[in-house]
mmCIF file with all atom_site columns, C-alpha atoms in Angstrom:
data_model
loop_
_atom_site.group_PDB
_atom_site.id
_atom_site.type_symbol
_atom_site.label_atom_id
_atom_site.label_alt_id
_atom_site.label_comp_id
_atom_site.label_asym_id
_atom_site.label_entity_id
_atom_site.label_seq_id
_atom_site.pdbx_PDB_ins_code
_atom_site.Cartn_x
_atom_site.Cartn_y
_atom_site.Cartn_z
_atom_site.occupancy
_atom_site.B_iso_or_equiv
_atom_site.pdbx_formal_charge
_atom_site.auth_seq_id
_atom_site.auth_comp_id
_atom_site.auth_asym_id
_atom_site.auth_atom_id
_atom_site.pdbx_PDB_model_num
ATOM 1   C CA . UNK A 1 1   ? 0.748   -22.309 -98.085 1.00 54.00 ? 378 UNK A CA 1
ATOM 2   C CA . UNK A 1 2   ? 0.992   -23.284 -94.338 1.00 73.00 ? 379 UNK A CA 1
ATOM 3   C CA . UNK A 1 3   ? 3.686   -20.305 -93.819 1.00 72.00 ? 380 UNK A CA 1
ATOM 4   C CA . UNK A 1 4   ? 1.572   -17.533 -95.340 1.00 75.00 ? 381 UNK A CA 1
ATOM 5   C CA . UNK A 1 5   ? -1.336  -18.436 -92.848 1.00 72.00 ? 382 UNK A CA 1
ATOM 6   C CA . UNK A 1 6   ? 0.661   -18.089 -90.335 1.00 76.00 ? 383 UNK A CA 1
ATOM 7   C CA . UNK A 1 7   ? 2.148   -14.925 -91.364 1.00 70.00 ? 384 UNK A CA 1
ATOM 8   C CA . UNK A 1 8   ? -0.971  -13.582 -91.913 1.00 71.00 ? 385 UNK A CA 1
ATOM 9   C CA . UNK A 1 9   ? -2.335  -14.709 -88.528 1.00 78.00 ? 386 UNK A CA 1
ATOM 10  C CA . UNK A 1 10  ? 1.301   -13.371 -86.878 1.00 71.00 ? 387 UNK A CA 1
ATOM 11  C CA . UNK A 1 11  ? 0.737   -9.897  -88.761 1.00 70.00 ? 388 UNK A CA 1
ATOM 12  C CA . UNK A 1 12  ? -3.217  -9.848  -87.778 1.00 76.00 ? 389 UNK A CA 1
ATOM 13  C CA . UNK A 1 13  ? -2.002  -10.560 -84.062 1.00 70.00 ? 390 UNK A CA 1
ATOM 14  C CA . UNK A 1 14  ? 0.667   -7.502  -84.061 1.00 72.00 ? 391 UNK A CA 1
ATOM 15  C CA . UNK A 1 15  ? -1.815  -4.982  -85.688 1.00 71.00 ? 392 UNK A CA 1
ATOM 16  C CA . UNK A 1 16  ? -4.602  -6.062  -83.093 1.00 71.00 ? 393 UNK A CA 1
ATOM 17  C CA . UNK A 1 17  ? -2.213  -5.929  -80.077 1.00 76.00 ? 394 UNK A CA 1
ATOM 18  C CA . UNK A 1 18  ? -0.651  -2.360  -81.229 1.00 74.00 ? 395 UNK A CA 1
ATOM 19  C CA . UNK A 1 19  ? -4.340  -0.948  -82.346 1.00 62.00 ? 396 UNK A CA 1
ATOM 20  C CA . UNK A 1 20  ? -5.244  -2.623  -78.352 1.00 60.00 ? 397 UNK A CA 1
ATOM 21  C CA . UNK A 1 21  ? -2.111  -0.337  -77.025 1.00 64.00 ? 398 UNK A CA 1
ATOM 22  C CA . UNK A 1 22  ? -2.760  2.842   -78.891 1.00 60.00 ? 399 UNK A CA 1
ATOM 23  C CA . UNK A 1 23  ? -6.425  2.796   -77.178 1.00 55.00 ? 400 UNK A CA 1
ATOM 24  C CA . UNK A 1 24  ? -5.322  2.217   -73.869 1.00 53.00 ? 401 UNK A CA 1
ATOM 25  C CA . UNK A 1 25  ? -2.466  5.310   -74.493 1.00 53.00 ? 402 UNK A CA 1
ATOM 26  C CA . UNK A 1 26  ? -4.806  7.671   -75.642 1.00 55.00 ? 403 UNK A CA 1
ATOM 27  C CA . UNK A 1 27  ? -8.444  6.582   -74.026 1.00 53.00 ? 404 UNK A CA 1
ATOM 28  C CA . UNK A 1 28  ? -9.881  9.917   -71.750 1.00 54.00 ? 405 UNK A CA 1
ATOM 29  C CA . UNK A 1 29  ? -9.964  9.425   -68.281 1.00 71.00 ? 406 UNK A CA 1
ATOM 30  C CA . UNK A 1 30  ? -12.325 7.530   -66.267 1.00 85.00 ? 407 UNK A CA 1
ATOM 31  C CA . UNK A 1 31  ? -13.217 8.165   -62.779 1.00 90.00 ? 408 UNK A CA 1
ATOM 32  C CA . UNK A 1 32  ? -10.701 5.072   -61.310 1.00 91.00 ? 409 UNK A CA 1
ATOM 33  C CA . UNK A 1 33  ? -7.831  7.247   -63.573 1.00 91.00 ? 410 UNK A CA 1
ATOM 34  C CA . UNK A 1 34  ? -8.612  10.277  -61.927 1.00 92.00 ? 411 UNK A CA 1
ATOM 35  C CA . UNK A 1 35  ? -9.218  8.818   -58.224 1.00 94.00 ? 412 UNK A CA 1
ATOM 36  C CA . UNK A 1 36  ? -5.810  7.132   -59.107 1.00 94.00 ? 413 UNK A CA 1
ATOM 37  C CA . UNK A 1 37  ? -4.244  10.880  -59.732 1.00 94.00 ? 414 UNK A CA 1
ATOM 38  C CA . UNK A 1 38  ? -5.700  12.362  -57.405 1.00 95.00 ? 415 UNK A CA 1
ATOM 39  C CA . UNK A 1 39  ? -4.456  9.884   -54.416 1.00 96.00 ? 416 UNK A CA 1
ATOM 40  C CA . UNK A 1 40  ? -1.127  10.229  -55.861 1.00 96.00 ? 417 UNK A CA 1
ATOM 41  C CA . UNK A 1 41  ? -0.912  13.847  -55.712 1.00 96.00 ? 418 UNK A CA 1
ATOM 42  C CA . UNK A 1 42  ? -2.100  13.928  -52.075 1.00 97.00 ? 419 UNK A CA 1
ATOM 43  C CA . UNK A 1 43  ? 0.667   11.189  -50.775 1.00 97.00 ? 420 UNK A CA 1
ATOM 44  C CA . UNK A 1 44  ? 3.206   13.438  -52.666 1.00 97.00 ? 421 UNK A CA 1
ATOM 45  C CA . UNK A 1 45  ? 1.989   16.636  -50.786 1.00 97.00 ? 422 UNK A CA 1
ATOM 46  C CA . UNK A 1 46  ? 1.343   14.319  -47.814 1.00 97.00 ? 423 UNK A CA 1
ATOM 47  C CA . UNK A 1 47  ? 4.873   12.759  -47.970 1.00 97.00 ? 424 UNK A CA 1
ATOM 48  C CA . UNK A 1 48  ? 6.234   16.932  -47.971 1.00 97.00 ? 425 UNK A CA 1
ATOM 49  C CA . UNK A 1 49  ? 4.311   18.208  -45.518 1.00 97.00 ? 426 UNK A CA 1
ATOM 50  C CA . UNK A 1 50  ? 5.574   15.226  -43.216 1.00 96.00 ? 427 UNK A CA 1
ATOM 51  C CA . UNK A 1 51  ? 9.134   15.994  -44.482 1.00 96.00 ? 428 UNK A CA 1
ATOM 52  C CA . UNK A 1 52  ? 8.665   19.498  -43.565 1.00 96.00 ? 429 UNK A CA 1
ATOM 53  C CA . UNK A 1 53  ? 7.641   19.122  -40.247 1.00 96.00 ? 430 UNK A CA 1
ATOM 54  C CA . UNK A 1 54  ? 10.472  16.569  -39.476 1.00 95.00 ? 431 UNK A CA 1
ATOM 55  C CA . UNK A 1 55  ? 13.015  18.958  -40.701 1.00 95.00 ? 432 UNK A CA 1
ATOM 56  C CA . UNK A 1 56  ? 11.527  21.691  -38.700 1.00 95.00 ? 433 UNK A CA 1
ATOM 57  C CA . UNK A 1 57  ? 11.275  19.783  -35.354 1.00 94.00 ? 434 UNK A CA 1
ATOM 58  C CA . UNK A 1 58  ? 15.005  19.028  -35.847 1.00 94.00 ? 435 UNK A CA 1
ATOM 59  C CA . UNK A 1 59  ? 15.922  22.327  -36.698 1.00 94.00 ? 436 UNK A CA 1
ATOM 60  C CA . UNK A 1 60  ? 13.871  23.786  -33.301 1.00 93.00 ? 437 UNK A CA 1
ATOM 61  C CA . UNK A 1 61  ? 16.178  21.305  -31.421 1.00 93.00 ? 438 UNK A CA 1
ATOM 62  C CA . UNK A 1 62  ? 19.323  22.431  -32.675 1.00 92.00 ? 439 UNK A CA 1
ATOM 63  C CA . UNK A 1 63  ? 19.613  18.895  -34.458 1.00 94.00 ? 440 UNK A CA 1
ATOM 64  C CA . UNK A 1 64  ? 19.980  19.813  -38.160 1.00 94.00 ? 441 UNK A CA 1
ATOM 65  C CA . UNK A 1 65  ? 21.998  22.654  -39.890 1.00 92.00 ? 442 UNK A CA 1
ATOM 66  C CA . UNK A 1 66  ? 20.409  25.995  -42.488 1.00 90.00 ? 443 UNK A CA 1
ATOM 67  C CA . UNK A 1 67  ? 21.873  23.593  -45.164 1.00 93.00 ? 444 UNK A CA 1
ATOM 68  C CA . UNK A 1 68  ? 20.028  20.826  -44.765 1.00 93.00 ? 445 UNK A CA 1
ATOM 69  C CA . UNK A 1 69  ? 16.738  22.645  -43.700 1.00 94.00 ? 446 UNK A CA 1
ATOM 70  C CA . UNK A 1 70  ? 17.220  24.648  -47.199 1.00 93.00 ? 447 UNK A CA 1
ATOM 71  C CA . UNK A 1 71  ? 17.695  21.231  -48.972 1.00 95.00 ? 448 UNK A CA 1
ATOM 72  C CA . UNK A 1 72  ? 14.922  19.452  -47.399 1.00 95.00 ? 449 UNK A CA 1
ATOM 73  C CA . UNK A 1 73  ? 12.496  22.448  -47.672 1.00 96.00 ? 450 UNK A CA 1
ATOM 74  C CA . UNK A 1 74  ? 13.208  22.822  -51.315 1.00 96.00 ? 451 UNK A CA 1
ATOM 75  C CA . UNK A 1 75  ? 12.712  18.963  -52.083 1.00 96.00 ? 452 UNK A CA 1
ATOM 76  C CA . UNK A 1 76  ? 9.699   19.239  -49.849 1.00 96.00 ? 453 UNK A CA 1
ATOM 77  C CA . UNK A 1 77  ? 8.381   22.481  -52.038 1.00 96.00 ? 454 UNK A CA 1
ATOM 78  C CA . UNK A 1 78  ? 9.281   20.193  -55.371 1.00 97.00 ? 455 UNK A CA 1
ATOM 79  C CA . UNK A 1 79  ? 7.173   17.348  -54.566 1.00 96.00 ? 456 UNK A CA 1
ATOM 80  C CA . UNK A 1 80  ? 4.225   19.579  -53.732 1.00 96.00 ? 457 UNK A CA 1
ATOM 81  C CA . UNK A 1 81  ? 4.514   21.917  -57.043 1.00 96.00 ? 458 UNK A CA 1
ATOM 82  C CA . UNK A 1 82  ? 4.685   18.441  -59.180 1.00 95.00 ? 459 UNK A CA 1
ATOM 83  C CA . UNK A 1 83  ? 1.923   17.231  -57.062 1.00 95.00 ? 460 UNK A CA 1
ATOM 84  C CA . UNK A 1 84  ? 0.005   20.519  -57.803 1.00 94.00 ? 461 UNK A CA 1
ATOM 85  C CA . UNK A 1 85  ? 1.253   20.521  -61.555 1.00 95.00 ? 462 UNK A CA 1
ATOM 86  C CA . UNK A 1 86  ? 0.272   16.705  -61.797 1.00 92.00 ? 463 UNK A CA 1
ATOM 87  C CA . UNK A 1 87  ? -3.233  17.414  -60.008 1.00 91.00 ? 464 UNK A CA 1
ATOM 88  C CA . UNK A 1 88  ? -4.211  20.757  -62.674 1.00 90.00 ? 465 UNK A CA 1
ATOM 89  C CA . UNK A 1 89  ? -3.333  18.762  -65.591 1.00 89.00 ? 466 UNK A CA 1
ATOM 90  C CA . UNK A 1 90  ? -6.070  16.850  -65.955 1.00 85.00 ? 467 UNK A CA 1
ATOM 91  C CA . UNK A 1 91  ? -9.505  17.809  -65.694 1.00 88.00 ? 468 UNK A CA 1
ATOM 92  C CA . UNK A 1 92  ? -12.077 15.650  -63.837 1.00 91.00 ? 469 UNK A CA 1
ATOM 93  C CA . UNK A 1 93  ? -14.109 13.424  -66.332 1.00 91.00 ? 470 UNK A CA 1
ATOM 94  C CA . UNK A 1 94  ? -17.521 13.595  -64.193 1.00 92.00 ? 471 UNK A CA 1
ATOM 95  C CA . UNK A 1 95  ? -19.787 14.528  -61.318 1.00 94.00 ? 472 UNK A CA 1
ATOM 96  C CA . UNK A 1 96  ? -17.769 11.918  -58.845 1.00 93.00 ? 473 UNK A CA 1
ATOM 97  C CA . UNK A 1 97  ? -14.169 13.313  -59.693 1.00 92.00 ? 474 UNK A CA 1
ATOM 98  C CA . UNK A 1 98  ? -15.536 16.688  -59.526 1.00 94.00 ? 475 UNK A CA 1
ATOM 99  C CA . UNK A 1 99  ? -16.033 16.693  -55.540 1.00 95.00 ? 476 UNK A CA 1
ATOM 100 C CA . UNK A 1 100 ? -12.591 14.514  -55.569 1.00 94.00 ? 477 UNK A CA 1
ATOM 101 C CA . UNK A 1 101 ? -11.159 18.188  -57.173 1.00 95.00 ? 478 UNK A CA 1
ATOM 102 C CA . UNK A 1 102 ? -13.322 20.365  -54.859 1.00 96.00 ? 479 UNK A CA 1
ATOM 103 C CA . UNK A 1 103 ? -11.418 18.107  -51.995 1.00 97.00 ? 480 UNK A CA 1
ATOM 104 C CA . UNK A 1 104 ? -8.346  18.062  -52.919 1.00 97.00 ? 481 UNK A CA 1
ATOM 105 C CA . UNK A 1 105 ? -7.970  21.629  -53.997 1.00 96.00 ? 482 UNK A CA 1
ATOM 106 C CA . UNK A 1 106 ? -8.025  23.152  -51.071 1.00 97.00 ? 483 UNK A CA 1
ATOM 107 C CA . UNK A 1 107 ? -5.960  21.009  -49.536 1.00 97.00 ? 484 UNK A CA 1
ATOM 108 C CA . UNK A 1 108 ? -3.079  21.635  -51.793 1.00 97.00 ? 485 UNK A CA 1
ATOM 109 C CA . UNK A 1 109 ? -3.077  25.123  -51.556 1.00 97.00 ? 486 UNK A CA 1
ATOM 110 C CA . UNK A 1 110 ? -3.207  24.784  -47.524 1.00 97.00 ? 487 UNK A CA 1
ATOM 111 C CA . UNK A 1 111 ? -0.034  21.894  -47.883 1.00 97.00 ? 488 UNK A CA 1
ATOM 112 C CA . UNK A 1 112 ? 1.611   24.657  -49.827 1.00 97.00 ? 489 UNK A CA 1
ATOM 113 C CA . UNK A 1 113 ? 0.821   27.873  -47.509 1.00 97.00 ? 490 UNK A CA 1
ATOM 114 C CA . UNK A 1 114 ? 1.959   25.656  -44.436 1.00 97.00 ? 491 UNK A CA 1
ATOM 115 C CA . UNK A 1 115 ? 5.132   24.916  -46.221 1.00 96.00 ? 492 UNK A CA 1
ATOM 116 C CA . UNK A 1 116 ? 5.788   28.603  -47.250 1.00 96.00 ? 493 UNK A CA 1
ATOM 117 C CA . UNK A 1 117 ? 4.973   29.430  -43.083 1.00 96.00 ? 494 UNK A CA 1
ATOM 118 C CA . UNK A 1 118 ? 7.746   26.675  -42.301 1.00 96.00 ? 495 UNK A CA 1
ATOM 119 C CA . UNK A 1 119 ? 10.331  28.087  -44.839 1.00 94.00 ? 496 UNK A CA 1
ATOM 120 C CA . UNK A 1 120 ? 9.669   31.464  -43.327 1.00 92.00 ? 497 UNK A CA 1
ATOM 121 C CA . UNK A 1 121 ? 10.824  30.593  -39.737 1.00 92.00 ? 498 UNK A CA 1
ATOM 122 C CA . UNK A 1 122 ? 13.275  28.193  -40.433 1.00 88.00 ? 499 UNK A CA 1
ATOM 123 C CA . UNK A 1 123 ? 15.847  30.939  -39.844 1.00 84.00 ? 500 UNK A CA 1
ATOM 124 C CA . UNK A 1 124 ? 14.212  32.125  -36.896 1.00 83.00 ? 501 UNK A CA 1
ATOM 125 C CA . UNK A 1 125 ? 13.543  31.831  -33.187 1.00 89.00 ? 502 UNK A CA 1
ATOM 126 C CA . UNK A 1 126 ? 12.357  27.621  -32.751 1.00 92.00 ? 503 UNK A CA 1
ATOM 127 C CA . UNK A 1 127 ? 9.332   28.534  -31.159 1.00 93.00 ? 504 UNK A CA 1
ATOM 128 C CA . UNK A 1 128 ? 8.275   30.264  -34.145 1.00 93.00 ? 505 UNK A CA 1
ATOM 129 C CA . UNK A 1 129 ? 9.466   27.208  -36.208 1.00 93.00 ? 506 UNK A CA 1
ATOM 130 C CA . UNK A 1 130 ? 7.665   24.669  -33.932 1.00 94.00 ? 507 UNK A CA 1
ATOM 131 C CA . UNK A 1 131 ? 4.487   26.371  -34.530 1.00 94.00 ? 508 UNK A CA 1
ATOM 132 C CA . UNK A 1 132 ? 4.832   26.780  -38.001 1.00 95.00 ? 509 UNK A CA 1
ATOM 133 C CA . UNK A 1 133 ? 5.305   22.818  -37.939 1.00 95.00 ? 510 UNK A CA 1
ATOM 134 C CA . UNK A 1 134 ? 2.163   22.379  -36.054 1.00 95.00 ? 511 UNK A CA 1
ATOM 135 C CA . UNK A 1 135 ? 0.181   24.385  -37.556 1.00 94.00 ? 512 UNK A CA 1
ATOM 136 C CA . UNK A 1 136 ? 0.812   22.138  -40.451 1.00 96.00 ? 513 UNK A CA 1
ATOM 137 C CA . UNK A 1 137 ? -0.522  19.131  -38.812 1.00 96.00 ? 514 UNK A CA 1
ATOM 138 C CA . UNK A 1 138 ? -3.509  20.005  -39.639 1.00 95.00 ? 515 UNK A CA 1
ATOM 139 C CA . UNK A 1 139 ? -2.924  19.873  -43.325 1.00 96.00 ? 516 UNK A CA 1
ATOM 140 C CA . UNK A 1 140 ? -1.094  16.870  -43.181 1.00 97.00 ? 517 UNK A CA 1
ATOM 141 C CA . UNK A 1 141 ? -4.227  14.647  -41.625 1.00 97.00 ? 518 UNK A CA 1
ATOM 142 C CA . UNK A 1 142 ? -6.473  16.251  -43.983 1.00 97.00 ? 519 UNK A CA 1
ATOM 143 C CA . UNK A 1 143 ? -4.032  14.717  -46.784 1.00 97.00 ? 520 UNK A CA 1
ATOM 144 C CA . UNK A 1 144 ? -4.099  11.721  -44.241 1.00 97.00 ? 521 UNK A CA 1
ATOM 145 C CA . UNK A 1 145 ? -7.906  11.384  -44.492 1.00 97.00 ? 522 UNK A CA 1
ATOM 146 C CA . UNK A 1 146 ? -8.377  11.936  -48.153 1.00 97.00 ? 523 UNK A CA 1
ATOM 147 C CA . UNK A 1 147 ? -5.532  8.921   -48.859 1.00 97.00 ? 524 UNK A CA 1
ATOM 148 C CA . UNK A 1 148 ? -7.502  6.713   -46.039 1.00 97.00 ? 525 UNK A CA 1
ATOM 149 C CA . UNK A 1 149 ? -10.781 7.316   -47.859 1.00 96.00 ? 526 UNK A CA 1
ATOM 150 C CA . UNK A 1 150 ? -10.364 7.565   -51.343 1.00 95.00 ? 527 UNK A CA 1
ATOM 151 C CA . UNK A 1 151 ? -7.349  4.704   -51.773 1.00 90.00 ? 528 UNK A CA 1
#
């Protein structure tokens, strides 16, 4: 008798723990979740912007060759299209995460416009290239700020 209460009590412990599991997998959003993505997607676009500019400072001084720019700059363009991807997949669940989107948004699309100004004169004269990588300064402490405040 002692064996089948324990089997039972081993069996009631499984279901509860995989019912427990299966909740936590498929439970909607919450605002922490959705901080939580949204934080990650700006360090991901932060983290290529800063690549970016890097690459292009070398690459004005002559330190780096088209190879590795075009490597760099594609990795760089990579992380901020998963970041983007990773950002529109999820809706925000309230009234807080909504202004988190409204923040965020526009930052993307500015980390990704300064990229695409980067690419465009990394074949170019390095003045051109070390104002393209300036220019994106400004994006990258925006992304700065919104990881400061919101992490």
């Amino acid at each position: 008798m002692r064996s089948r209460d324990w089997a039972a009590t081993a069996v009631t412990v499984v279901a509860l723990l995989w019912g427990a599991l299966g909740y936590l997998a498929t439970r909607p959003a919450d605002f922490h979740d959705y901080r939580t993505m949204t934080v990650s997607a700006a360090q991901s676009a932060y983290g290529a912007i800063a690549t970016a500019r890097l690459t292009a400072g070398a690459r004005a001084d002559g330190r780096v060759g088209a190879p590795y720019v075009r490597a760099s700059l594609a990795d760089a363009r990579k992380a901020i299209a998963g970041a983007a991807k990773n950002f529109g997949a999820e809706g925000p669940p309230d009234e807080r995460s909504t202004t988190l989107r409204d923040e965020l948004d526009p930052l993307l699309r500015e980390a990704k416009t300064a990229l695409d100004e980067i690419e465009g004169a990394a074949d170019g004269v390095p003045a051109e290239l070390r104002k393209a990588a300036a220019d994106a300064a400004g994006v990258a402490g925006g992304l700065a700020r919104f990881i400061a405040v919101h992490s």
